Coordinates of C-alpha atoms and ligand atoms in Angstrom, one line a residue:
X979 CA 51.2 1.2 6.0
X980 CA 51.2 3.1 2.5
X981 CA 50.6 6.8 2.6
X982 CA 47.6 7.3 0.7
X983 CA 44.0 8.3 0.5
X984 CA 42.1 5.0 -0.4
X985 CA 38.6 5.5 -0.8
X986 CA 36.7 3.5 2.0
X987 CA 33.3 3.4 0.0
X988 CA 35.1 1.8 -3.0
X989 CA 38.1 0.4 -1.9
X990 CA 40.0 2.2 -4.8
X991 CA 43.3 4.2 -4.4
X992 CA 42.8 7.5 -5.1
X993 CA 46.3 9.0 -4.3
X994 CA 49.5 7.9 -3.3
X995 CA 52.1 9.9 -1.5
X996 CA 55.9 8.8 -0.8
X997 CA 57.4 9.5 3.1
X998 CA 59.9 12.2 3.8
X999 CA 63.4 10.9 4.1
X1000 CA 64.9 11.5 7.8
X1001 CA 67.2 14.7 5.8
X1002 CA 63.7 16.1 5.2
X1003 CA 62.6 15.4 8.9
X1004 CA 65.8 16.5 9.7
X1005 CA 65.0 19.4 8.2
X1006 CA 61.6 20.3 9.2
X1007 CA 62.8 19.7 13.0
X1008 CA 65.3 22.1 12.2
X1009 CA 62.5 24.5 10.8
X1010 CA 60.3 24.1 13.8
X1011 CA 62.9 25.1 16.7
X1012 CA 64.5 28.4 14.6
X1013 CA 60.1 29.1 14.0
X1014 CA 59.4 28.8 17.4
X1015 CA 62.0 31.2 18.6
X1016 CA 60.5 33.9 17.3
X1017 CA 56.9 32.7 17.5
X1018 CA 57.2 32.5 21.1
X1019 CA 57.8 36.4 20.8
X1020 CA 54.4 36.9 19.3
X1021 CA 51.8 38.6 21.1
X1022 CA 48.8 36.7 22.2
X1023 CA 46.6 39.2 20.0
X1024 CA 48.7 38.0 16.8
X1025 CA 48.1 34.9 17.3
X1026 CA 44.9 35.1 17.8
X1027 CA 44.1 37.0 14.3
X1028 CA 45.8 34.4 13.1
X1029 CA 43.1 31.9 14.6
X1030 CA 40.2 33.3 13.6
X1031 CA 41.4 34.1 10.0
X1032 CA 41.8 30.2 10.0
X1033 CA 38.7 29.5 11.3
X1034 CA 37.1 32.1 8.5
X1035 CA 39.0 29.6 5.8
X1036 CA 37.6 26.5 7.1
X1037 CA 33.9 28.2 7.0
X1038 CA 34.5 29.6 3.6
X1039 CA 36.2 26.1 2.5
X1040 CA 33.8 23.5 4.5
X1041 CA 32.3 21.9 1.7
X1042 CA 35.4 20.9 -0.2
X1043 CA 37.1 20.2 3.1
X1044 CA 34.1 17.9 4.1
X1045 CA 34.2 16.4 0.4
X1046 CA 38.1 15.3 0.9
X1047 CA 37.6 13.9 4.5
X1048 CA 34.4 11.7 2.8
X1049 CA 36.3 10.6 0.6
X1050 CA 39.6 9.9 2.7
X1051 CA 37.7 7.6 5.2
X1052 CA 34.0 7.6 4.9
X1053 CA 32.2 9.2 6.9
X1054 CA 29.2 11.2 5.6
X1055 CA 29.4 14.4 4.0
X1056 CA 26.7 15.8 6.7
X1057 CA 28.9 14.8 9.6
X1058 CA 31.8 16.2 7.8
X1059 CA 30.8 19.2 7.4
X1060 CA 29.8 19.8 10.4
X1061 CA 33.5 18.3 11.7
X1062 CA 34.7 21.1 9.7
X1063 CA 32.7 23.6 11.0
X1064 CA 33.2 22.6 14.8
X1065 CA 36.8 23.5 14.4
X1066 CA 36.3 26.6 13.0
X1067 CA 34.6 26.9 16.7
X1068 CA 37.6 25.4 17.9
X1069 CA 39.9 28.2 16.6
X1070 CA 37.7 31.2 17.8
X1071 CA 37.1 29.6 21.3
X1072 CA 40.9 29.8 21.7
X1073 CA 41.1 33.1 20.0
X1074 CA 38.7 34.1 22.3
X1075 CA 39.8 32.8 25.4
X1076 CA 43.4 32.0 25.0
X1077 CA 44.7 35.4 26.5
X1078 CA 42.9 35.0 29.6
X1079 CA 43.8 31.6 30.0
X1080 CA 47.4 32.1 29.5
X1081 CA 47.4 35.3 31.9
X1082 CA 50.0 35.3 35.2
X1083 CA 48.2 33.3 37.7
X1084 CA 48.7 35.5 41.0
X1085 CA 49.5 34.1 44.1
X1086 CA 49.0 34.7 47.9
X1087 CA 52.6 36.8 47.9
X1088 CA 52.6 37.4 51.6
X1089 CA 52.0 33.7 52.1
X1090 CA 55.4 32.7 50.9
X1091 CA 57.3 36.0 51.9
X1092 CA 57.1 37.9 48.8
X1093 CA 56.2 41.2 47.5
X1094 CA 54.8 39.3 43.9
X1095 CA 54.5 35.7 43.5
X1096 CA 52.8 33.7 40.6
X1097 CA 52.6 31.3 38.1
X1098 CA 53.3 32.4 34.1
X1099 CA 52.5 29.5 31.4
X1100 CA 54.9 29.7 28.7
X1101 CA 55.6 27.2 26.0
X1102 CA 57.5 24.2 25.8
X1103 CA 58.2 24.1 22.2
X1104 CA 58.0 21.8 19.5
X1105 CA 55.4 19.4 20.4
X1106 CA 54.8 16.4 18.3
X1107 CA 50.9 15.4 17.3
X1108 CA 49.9 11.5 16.5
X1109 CA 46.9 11.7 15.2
X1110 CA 44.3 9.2 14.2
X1111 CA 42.1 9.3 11.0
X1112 CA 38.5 8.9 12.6
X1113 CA 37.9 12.5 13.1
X1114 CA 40.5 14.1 10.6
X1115 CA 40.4 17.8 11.3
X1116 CA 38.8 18.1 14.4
X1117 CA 41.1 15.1 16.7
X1118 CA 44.3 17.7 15.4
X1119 CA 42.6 21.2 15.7
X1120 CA 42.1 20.1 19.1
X1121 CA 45.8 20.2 19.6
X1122 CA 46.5 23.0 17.3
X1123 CA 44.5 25.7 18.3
X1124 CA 45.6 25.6 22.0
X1125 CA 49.5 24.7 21.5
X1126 CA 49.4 27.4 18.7
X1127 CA 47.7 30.0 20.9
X1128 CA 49.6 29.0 23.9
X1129 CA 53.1 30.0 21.4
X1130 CA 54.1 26.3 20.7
X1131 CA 55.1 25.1 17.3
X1132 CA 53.2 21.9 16.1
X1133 CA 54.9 19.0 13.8
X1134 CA 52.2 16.7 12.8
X1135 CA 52.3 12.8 12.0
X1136 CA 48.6 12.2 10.6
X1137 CA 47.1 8.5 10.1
X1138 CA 48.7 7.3 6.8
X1139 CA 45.5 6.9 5.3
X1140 CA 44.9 10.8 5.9
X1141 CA 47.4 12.5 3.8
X1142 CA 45.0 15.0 1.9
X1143 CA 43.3 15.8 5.4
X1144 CA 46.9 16.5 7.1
X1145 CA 48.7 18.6 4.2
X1146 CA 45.3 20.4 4.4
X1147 CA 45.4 21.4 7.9
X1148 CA 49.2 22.7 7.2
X1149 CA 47.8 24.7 4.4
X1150 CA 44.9 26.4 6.2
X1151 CA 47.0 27.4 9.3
X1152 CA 49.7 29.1 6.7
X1153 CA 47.5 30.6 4.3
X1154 CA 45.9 32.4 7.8
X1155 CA 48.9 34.0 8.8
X1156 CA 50.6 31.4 11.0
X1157 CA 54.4 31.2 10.0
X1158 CA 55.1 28.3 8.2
X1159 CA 57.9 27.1 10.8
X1160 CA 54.4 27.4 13.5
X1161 CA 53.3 23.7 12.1
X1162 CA 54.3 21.4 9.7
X1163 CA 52.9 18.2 8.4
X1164 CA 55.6 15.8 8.2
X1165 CA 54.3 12.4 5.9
X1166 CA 55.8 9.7 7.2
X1167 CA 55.3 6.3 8.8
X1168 CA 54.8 5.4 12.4
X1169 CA 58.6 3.6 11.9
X1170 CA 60.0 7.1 12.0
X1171 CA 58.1 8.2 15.4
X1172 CA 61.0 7.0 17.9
X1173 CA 63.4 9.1 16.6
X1174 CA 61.4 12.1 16.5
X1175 CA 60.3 11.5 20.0
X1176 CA 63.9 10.9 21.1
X1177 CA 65.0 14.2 19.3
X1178 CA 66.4 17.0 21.8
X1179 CA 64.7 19.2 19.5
X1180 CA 61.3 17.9 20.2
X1181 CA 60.1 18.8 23.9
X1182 CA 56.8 16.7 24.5
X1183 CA 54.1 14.7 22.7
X1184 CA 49.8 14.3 21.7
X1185 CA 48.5 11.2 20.9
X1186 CA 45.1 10.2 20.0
X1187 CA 44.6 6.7 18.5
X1188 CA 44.8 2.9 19.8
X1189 CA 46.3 1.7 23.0
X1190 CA 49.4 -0.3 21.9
X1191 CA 50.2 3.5 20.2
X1192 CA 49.7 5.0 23.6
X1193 CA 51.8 2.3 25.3
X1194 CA 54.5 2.7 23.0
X1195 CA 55.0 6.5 22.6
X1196 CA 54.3 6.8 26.4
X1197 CA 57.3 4.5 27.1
X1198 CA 59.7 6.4 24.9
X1199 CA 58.4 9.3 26.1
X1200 CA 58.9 8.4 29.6
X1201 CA 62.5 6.8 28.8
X1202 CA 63.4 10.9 27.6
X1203 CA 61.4 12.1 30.5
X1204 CA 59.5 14.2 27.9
X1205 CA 55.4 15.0 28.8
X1206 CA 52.4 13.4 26.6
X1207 CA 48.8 13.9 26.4
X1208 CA 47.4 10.9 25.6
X1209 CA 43.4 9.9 24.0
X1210 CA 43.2 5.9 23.7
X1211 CA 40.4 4.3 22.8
X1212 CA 36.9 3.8 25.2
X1213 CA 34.3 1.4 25.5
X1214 CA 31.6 4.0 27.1
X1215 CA 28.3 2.6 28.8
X1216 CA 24.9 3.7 27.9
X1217 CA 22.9 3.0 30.9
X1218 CA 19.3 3.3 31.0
X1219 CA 17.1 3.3 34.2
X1220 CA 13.3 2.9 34.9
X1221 CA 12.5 6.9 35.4
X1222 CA 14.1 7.5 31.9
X1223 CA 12.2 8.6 28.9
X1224 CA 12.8 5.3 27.0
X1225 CA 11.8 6.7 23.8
X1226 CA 14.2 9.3 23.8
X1227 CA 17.0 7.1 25.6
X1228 CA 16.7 5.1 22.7
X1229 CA 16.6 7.8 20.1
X1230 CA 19.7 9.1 21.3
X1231 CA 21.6 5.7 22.2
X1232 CA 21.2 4.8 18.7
X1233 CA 23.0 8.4 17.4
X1234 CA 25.7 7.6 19.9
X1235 CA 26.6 4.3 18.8
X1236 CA 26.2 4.8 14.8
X1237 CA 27.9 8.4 14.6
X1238 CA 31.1 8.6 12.5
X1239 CA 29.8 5.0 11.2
X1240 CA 30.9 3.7 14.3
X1241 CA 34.4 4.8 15.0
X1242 CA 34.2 6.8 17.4
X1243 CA 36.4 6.9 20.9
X1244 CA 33.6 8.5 22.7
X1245 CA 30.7 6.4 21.2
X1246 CA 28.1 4.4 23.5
X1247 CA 29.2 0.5 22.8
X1248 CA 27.9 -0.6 25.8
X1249 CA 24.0 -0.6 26.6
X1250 CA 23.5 -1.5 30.3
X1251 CA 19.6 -1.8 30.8
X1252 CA 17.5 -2.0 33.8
X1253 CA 14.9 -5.2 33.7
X1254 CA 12.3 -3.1 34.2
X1255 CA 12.6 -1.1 30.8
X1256 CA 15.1 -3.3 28.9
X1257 CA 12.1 -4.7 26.7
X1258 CA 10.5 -1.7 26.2
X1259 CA 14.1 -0.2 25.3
X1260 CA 15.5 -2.9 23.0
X1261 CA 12.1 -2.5 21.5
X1262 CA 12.6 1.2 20.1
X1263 CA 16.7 0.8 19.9
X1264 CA 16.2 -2.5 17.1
X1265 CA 14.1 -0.2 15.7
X1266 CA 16.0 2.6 15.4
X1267 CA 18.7 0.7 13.7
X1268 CA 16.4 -0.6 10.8
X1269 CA 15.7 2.7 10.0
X1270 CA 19.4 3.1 9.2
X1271 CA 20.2 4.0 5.7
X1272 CA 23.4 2.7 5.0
X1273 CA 25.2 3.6 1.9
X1274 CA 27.1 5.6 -0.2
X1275 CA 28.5 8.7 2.3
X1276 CA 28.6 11.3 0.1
X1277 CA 24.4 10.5 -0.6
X1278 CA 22.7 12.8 1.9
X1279 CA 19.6 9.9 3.0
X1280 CA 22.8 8.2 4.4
X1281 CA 23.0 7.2 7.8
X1282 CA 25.9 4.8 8.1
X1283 CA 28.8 4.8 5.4
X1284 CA 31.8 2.5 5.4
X1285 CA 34.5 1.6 8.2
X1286 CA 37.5 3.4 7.5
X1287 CA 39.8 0.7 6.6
X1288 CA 39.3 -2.8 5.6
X1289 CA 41.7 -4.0 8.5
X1290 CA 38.7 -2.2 10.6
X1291 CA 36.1 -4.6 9.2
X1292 CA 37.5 -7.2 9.6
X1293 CA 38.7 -6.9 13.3
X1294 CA 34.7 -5.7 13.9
X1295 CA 34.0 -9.0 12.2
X1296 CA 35.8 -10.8 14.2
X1297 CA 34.6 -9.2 17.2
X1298 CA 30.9 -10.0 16.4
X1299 CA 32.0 -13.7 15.0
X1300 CA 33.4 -14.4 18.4
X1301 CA 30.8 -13.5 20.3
X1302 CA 28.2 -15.1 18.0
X1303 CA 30.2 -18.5 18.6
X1304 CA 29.9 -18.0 22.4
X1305 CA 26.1 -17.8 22.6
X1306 CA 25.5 -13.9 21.7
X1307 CA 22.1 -13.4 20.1
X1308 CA 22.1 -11.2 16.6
X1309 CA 19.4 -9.1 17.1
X1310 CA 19.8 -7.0 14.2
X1311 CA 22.7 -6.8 11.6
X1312 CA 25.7 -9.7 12.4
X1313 CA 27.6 -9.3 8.8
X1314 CA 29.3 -7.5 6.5
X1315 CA 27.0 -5.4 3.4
X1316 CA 27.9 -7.5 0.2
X1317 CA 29.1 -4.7 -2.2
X1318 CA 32.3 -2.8 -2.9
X1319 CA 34.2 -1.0 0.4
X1320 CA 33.9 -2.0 3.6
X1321 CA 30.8 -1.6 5.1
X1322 CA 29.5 -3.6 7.8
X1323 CA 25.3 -3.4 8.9
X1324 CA 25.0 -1.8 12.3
X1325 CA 24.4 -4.6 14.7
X1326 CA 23.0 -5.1 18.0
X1327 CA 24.1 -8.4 20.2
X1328 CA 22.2 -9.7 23.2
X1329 CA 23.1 -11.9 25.9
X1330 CA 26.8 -10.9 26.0
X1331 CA 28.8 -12.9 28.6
X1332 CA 32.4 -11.6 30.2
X1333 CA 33.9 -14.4 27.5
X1334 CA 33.6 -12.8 24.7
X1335 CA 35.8 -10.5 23.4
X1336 CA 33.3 -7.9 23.0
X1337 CA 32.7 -7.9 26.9
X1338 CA 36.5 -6.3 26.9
X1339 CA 37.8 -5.1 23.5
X1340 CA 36.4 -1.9 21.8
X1341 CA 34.5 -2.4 19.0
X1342 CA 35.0 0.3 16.6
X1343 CA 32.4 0.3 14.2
X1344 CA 28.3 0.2 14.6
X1345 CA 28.2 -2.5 16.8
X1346 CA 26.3 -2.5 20.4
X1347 CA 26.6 -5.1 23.3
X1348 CA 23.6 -5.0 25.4
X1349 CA 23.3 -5.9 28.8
X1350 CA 20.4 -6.3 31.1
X1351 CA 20.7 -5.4 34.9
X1352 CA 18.2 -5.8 37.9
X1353 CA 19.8 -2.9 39.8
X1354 CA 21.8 0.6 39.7
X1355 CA 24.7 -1.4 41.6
X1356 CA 25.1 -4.0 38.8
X1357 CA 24.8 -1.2 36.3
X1358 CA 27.9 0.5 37.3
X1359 CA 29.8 -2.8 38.4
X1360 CA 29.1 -3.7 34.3
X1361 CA 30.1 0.1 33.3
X1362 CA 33.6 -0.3 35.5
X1363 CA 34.6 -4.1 34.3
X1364 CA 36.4 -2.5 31.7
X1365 CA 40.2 -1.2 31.2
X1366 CA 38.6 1.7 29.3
X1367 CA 37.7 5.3 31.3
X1368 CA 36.8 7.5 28.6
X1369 CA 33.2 8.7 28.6
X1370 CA 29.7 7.4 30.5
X1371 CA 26.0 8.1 29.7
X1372 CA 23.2 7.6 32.0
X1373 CA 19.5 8.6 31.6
X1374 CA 17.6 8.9 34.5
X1375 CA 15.1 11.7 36.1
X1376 CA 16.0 10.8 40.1
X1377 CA 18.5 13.2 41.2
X1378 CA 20.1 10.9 43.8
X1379 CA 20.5 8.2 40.9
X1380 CA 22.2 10.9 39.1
X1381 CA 24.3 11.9 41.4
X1382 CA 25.2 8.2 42.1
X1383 CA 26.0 7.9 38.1
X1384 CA 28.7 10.9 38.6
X1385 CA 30.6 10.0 41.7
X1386 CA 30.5 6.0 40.6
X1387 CA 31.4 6.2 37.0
X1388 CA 35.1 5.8 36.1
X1389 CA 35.6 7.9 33.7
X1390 CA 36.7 11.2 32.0
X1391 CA 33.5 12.6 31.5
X1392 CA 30.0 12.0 32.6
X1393 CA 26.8 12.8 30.5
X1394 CA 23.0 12.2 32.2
X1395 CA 20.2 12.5 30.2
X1396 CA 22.3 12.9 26.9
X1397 CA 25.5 11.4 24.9
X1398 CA 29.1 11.8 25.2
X1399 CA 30.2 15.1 23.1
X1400 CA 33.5 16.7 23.0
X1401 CA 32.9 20.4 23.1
X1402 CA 36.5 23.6 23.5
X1403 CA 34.2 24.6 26.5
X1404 CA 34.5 21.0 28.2
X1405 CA 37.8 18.9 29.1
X1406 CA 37.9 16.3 27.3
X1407 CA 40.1 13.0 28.1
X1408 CA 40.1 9.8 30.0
X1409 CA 41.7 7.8 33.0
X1410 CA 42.6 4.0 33.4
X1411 CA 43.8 2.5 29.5
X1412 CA 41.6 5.9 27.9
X1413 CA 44.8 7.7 28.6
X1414 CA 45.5 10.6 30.5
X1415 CA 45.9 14.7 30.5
X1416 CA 43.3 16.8 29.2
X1417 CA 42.0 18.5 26.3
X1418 CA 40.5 21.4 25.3
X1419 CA 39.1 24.6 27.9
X1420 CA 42.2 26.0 29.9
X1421 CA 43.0 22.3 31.1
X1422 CA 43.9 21.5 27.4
X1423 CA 46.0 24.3 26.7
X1424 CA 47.8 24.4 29.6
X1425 CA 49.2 20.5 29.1
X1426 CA 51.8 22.2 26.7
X1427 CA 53.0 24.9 29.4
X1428 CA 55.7 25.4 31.4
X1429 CA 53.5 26.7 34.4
X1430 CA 56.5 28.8 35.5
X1431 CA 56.8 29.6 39.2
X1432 CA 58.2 33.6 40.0
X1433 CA 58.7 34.5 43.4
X1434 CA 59.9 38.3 44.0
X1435 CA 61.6 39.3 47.3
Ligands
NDP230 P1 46.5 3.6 15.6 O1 46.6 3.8 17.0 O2 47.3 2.5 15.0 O3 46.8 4.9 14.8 C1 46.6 6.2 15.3 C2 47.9 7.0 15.0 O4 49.0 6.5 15.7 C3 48.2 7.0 13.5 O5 48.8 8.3 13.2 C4 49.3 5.9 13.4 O6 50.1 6.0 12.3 C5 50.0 6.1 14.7 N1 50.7 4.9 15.2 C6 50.4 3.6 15.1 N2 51.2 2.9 15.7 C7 52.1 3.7 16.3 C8 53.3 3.4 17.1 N3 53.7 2.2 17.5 N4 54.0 4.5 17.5 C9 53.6 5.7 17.1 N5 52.6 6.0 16.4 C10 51.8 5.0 16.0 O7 44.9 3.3 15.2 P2 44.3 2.4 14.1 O8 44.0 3.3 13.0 O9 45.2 1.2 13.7 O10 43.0 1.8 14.8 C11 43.1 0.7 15.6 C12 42.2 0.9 16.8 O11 42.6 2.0 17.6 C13 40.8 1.1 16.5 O12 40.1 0.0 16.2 C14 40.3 1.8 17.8 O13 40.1 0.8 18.8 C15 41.5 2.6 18.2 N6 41.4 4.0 17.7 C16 41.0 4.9 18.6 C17 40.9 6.2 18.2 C18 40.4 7.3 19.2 O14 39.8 8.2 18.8 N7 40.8 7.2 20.4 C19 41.1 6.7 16.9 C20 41.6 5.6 16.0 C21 41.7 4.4 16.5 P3 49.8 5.1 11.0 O15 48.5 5.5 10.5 O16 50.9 5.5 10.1 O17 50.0 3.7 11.5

């Protein structure tokens, strides 16, 4: 895939940028291990001056940084900025926090014989960050802020279709303070991954982005016994029960499934309704999506922009084609939006049966699969036929159904009564084919520790 920032909206080719050569890698690998032995050395206070003078830049900056990210893959301006402005939160929760969380952990001394025992978290090093282009800033701050304020240096291999995005992230962090060793943006193709991952020099690995990714940086990973986080993709339910306030349940399903025009890991897909309401929700939900202005991203009235790439559309198309052919009904939506860039109408399919591909597959991009159920039992046996174990969403006002919603749900994170939402002061990650580890609150920035045990006689 071409390095370069193609806009999504027209399909033009705005700028092109060449890969490194492996001397420059070479070179920048060689950068990060002299930076991080004396960025290890820092105090937590530096590096936490240096985190909130970034997060002042991306405040001061947000419009233009909201303007690029449009621009580099579609989403709208609104949603940008306010992508932009989340990871300014990102970098003063760490600031914040990061001290305390990184603090000896003391232990029960007399326990184990000792007269001190416990646990220090100290870095691991260079870690490598994969990161995918659907939330530009905000998928890498989550990495950066904790690795940086845990003392780790950062390299970062951005979607190719990213570049302005990633050199701007590497630019922000430098112009706060940060050494320029601390994190580097390294432009280059997924080709050039294995080597970097097999390097001595580099001592673990973050991915966020599709399975087969995962799969493959996870088994290289593994084969140099070297630790990864990883964030795959999800194919979250939305179930709606009888007690629910329908009106709102729909209000909010249609936000969860449309945000980020549809390409989002944690968005709804699935809408698993009770009989009792399901006419009553579909109702409100088709409604919701005709209200949807979809359009040029960088208008304000605009819900929906364009899907990222056009190898996006057309695997969405195929997805909804598929299903079409096997009996799904179109409610709303079912095609692609006849004008330049790739946009596709947000769709709703009925009557979706375990043989379409839909049924399995994510679908990344404003498409929803709805599903009627008689019971709370076949509601969670549809949420938990999937590979995926990333987020749930249930709305209900009975307690015990609530409770039954958390315990039964596989998955990373449940929300009741709203949407799936990453927030620093949340973990965020997934189990089964979502991935595994953790992100963000202590959880997150401890992944890239050495969680050191001290015992003193
Ligand atoms: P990818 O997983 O292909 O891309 C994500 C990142 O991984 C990019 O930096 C990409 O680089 C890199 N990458 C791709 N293949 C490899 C590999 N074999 N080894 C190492 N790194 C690799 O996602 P796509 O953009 O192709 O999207 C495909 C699907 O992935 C989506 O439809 C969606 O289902 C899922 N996805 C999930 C995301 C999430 O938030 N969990 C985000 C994005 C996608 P490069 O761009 O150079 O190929």
């Amino acid at each position: 895939m071409a390095i370069a920032t193609t806009n999504p909206a027209t399909g033009e080719i705005v700028r092109e940028f060449d890969s490194l050569t492996e001397d420059q890698v070479d070179e920048a690998l060689d950068r990060a291990v002299s930076g991080f032995a004396s960025y290890r050395t820092t105090s937590f206070e530096q590096r936490a001056t240096w985190l909130r003078a970034t997060a002042d830049l991306l405040e001061a900056e947000a419009d233009g940084v909201a303007a690029m990210m449009t621009e580099e893959m579609g989403k709208t301006l609104a949603s940008a900025k306010a992508e932009t402005l989340k990871c300014a939160k990102g970098f003063r929760y760490y600031a914040d926090h990061g001290a305390a969380m990184l603090a000896d952990e003391q232990a029960d001394a007399e326990a184990v014989g000792a007269s001190r025992a416990y646990m220090r978290y100290q870095p691991l090093g260079v870690v490598l960050a994969i990161m995918p282009w659907n939330f530009p800033l905000w998928q890498a701050v989550r990495f950066a802020a904790p690795a940086l304020m845990a003392g780790n240096v950062g390299i970062l291999k951005h979607a190719s279709n990213v570049p302005q995005s990633a050199l701007y992230l590497e630019d922000v962090l430098h112009r706060a303070g940060f050494p320029e060793s601390c994190f580097q943006t390294l432009l280059i193709g997924s080709g050039m991954i294995e080597s970097i991952l097999r390097d001595p020099r580099v001592a673990a690995a973050t991915l966020t982005g599709s399975e087969p990714a995962g799969r493959s940086v996870a088994a290289i990973a593994g084969d140099e016994v070297k630790h990864t986080v990883l964030e795959l993709g999800g194919s979250d339910p939305f179930i709606v029960m009888p007690s629910a306030d329908i009106a709102a349940a729909a209000k909010t399903a249609v936000t969860a499934r449309v945000q980020n025009n549809g390409q989002s890991c944690i968005a709804a897909k699935r809408f698993i309704i009770h009989a009792d309401v399901y006419d009553q929700f579909v109702d409100h939900f088709t409604e919701g999506f005709r209200g949807l202005v979809i359009g040029d991203p960088t208008d304000d009235a605009t819900d929906v922009g364009p899907l990222a790439t056009e190898q996006g559309r057309t695997d969405l198309e195929e997805l909804v084609d598929d299903a079409v052919g096997k009996g799904a009904k179109v409610l709303i939506g079912g095609s692609r939006v006849e004008r330049p860039g790739w946009f596709y109408q947000p769709t709703i399919l009925a009557d979706i049966t375990d043989d379409m591909e839909i049924y399995s597959a994510e679908a990344f991009g404003p498409v929803a699969a709805l599903y009627r159920v008689e019971d709370i039992d076949e509601a969670i046996a549809i949420a938990n036929d999937t590979t995926f174990g990333l987020g749930g969403n249930a709305w209900t006002t009975d307690e015990a159904e609530q409770d039954q919603f958390i315990d039964r749900i596989e998955s990373g994170q449940v929300f009741i009564n709203g949407m799936t939402t990453s927030y620093p002061e949340l973990g965020f990650g997934g189990i089964k084919r979502s991935g595994n580890g953790r992100e963000l609150t202590s959880h997150g920035i401890h992944e890239f520790c050495n969680i050191k045990t001290v015992w003193i006689a």
